[in-house]
Tab-separated table of C-alpha atoms in Angstrom:
chain	number	residue	atom	x	y	z
A	1	MET	CA	151.917	75.384	193.016
A	2	GLU	CA	149.563	74.816	190.975
A	3	LEU	CA	148.773	71.881	188.735
A	4	SER	CA	148.787	73.760	186.186
A	5	ASP	CA	152.071	75.188	186.799
A	6	LEU	CA	153.549	71.814	185.600
A	7	TYR	CA	152.635	71.619	182.389
A	8	SER	CA	155.500	74.823	182.056
A	9	GLN	CA	156.166	75.986	178.479
A	10	ARG	CA	159.391	73.435	178.365
A	11	ILE	CA	157.098	70.441	179.060
A	12	LEU	CA	154.886	71.754	176.372
A	13	GLU	CA	157.715	71.903	173.420
A	14	ILE	CA	158.930	68.674	174.802
A	15	ALA	CA	156.022	66.938	174.347
A	16	GLY	CA	155.216	68.631	170.747
A	17	ARG	CA	158.076	67.498	169.310
A	18	LEU	CA	156.608	63.833	170.693
A	19	GLY	CA	156.121	62.191	166.459
A	20	ASP	CA	154.461	59.504	164.883
A	21	LEU	CA	157.419	56.560	164.111
A	22	PRO	CA	156.700	53.545	161.480
A	23	PRO	CA	155.645	50.327	163.082
A	24	LEU	CA	158.618	47.783	163.873
A	25	ALA	CA	157.148	44.738	161.757
A	26	ASP	CA	160.543	42.824	163.114
A	27	ALA	CA	160.656	44.292	167.291
A	28	ASP	CA	162.004	41.494	169.802
A	29	ALA	CA	159.070	42.643	172.091
A	30	ARG	CA	156.102	44.822	172.306
A	31	ALA	CA	154.979	45.990	175.800
A	32	LYS	CA	151.517	47.969	176.469
A	33	LYS	CA	150.831	50.207	179.196
A	34	VAL	CA	148.380	52.298	180.453
A	35	SER	CA	147.009	54.973	183.142
A	36	ARG	CA	144.357	53.302	184.967
A	37	VAL	CA	144.224	57.332	186.536
A	38	CYS	CA	143.939	58.960	183.357
A	39	GLY	CA	143.636	56.966	181.485
A	40	SER	CA	147.007	57.503	178.558
A	41	THR	CA	147.913	54.901	176.912
A	42	ILE	CA	151.856	53.870	174.940
A	43	GLU	CA	152.197	51.612	173.390
A	44	VAL	CA	156.768	50.879	172.808
A	45	ALA	CA	157.809	47.929	170.532
A	46	VAL	CA	161.764	47.208	171.120
A	47	LYS	CA	164.951	45.447	168.735
A	48	LEU	CA	168.141	44.900	170.264
A	49	GLU	CA	170.809	43.528	168.246
A	50	ASN	CA	174.695	43.687	169.443
A	51	GLY	CA	173.477	44.282	172.968
A	52	LYS	CA	171.962	48.142	172.255
A	53	VAL	CA	168.652	49.594	171.064
A	54	SER	CA	168.692	49.053	167.029
A	55	ALA	CA	165.217	50.033	166.539
A	56	TYR	CA	161.619	51.858	168.293
A	57	SER	CA	158.887	52.344	167.383
A	58	HIS	CA	156.133	53.813	170.141
A	59	GLU	CA	151.795	54.554	169.068
A	60	VAL	CA	151.164	57.110	171.930
A	61	ASN	CA	147.816	58.716	173.915
A	62	ALA	CA	149.021	60.167	177.295
A	63	CYS	CA	148.587	63.939	178.329
A	64	ALA	CA	151.975	65.994	177.779
A	65	LEU	CA	153.574	64.771	181.014
A	66	GLY	CA	153.111	61.394	179.066
A	67	GLN	CA	153.915	62.853	175.759
A	68	THR	CA	157.278	64.306	177.347
A	69	SER	CA	158.541	61.225	178.484
A	70	ALA	CA	157.696	59.201	175.018
A	71	SER	CA	159.097	62.601	173.313
A	72	VAL	CA	162.961	62.175	174.588
A	73	MET	CA	162.810	58.265	174.697
A	74	ALA	CA	161.533	58.124	171.268
A	75	GLU	CA	164.843	60.454	170.888
A	76	HIS	CA	167.435	58.820	172.372
A	77	ILE	CA	166.496	55.526	172.808
A	78	LEU	CA	168.345	54.322	170.335
A	79	GLY	CA	172.270	53.004	170.692
A	80	ALA	CA	171.119	52.229	174.871
A	81	THR	CA	172.081	49.352	176.496
A	82	PRO	CA	170.082	47.207	178.367
A	83	ASP	CA	171.052	48.502	181.867
A	84	GLU	CA	171.106	51.611	180.739
A	85	LEU	CA	167.363	51.563	179.677
A	86	ARG	CA	166.889	49.825	183.291
A	87	GLN	CA	168.891	52.449	185.387
A	88	LEU	CA	166.351	55.071	183.878
A	89	ARG	CA	163.029	53.640	184.882
A	90	ASN	CA	165.011	53.785	187.978
A	91	GLU	CA	166.037	57.125	188.413
A	92	MET	CA	162.752	58.040	187.030
A	93	VAL	CA	161.583	55.856	189.848
A	94	ALA	CA	163.344	57.630	192.467
A	95	MET	CA	162.551	60.956	191.375
A	96	LEU	CA	159.209	61.240	191.868
A	97	LYS	CA	158.103	59.390	194.458
A	98	ASP	CA	161.691	58.616	196.307
A	99	ASN	CA	162.810	62.902	195.916
A	100	GLY	CA	165.584	61.189	193.925
A	101	GLN	CA	167.702	63.391	191.501
A	102	PRO	CA	167.341	64.578	187.482
A	103	PRO	CA	168.483	60.717	185.224
A	104	SER	CA	172.069	61.057	184.984
A	105	GLY	CA	173.594	61.300	181.650
A	106	GLU	CA	173.536	63.803	178.668
A	107	ARG	CA	171.720	61.933	177.349
A	108	TRP	CA	168.245	62.414	178.594
A	109	VAL	CA	169.021	66.123	180.954
A	110	ASP	CA	165.506	66.593	179.565
A	111	LEU	CA	164.036	64.744	181.837
A	112	ARG	CA	164.903	66.858	184.394
A	113	TYR	CA	162.031	69.125	183.792
A	114	LEU	CA	159.713	66.574	184.637
A	115	GLU	CA	160.593	66.556	188.349
A	116	PRO	CA	157.541	69.581	189.761
A	117	VAL	CA	155.315	66.821	189.235
A	118	ARG	CA	156.675	64.851	192.906
A	119	ALA	CA	154.232	66.970	193.746
A	120	TYR	CA	151.194	65.000	192.359
A	121	ARG	CA	150.990	61.085	192.888
A	122	PRO	CA	148.032	60.820	190.921
A	123	ARG	CA	150.613	62.156	187.883
A	124	HIS	CA	153.654	59.619	188.357
A	125	THR	CA	152.653	57.082	186.220
A	126	SER	CA	151.090	58.652	183.265
A	127	THR	CA	154.849	59.892	183.356
A	128	LEU	CA	156.346	56.620	183.993
A	129	LEU	CA	154.231	54.340	181.137
A	130	VAL	CA	157.131	55.067	178.699
A	131	PHE	CA	160.010	53.535	180.914
A	132	GLU	CA	158.266	50.436	182.482
A	133	ALA	CA	156.823	50.066	178.828
A	134	VAL	CA	160.408	49.875	177.414
A	135	VAL	CA	161.683	47.881	180.753
A	136	ASP	CA	158.614	45.357	180.609
A	137	CYS	CA	159.980	44.411	175.992
A	138	LEU	CA	163.703	44.610	177.354
A	139	ASP	CA	162.371	42.554	180.016
A	140	GLN	CA	160.522	40.039	177.760
A	141	ILE	CA	164.142	39.841	175.654
A	142	ASP	CA	166.069	38.313	178.327
A	143	LYS	CA	163.384	35.819	179.238
A	144	ASP	CA	163.375	34.635	175.426
A	145	GLY	CA	166.627	34.899	175.490
A	146	GLN	CA	167.434	32.398	178.986
A	147	ASP	CA	164.165	29.693	177.561
A	148	HIS	CA	166.019	29.228	174.101
A	149	ALA	CA	169.082	29.095	175.719
A	150	ALA	CA	167.299	26.589	178.444
A	151	GLU	CA	166.054	25.025	175.089
A	152	LEU	CA	169.644	24.014	173.400
A	153	ALA	CA	170.911	23.179	177.168
A	154	VAL	CA	168.048	20.008	177.197
A	155	SER	CA	167.540	19.789	173.584
A	156	PRO	CA	170.353	16.880	171.544
A	157	ALA	CA	172.929	17.233	169.513
A	158	ARG	CA	171.785	16.268	166.170
A	159	HIS	CA	174.039	15.289	163.643
């Protein structure tokens, strides 16, 4: 397989669906990830309500592989739980680095088209950027929630 074979018609179609999303002013967290290999960058913002993603935005300056991942994420992230998104990131890493299966779940079915990327290690980082950025946001939200709970636990009650 040649490197150019990675950029199949289906990959280019999915990448072409990537649209601009308005900035998310009231995001619970933001994260930016950069590929040192190709210079691709993805910045995401996430808002959670009732344990699910209720709002999402991104700014993407990436190759077609990074755009494909970002496009699928943007199309299907709303309503996803943090556990589902962490599992998705882990499944993508396993697919690319450990010869694992494509991610499970109907909403993520288009990610199977990225399976050939596993043969090109230098392209793994750009393909995984959006997943790493989303999990970074979730980790920030978790930490903020833990910090807030700890503050409440040590603060004296005021009457």
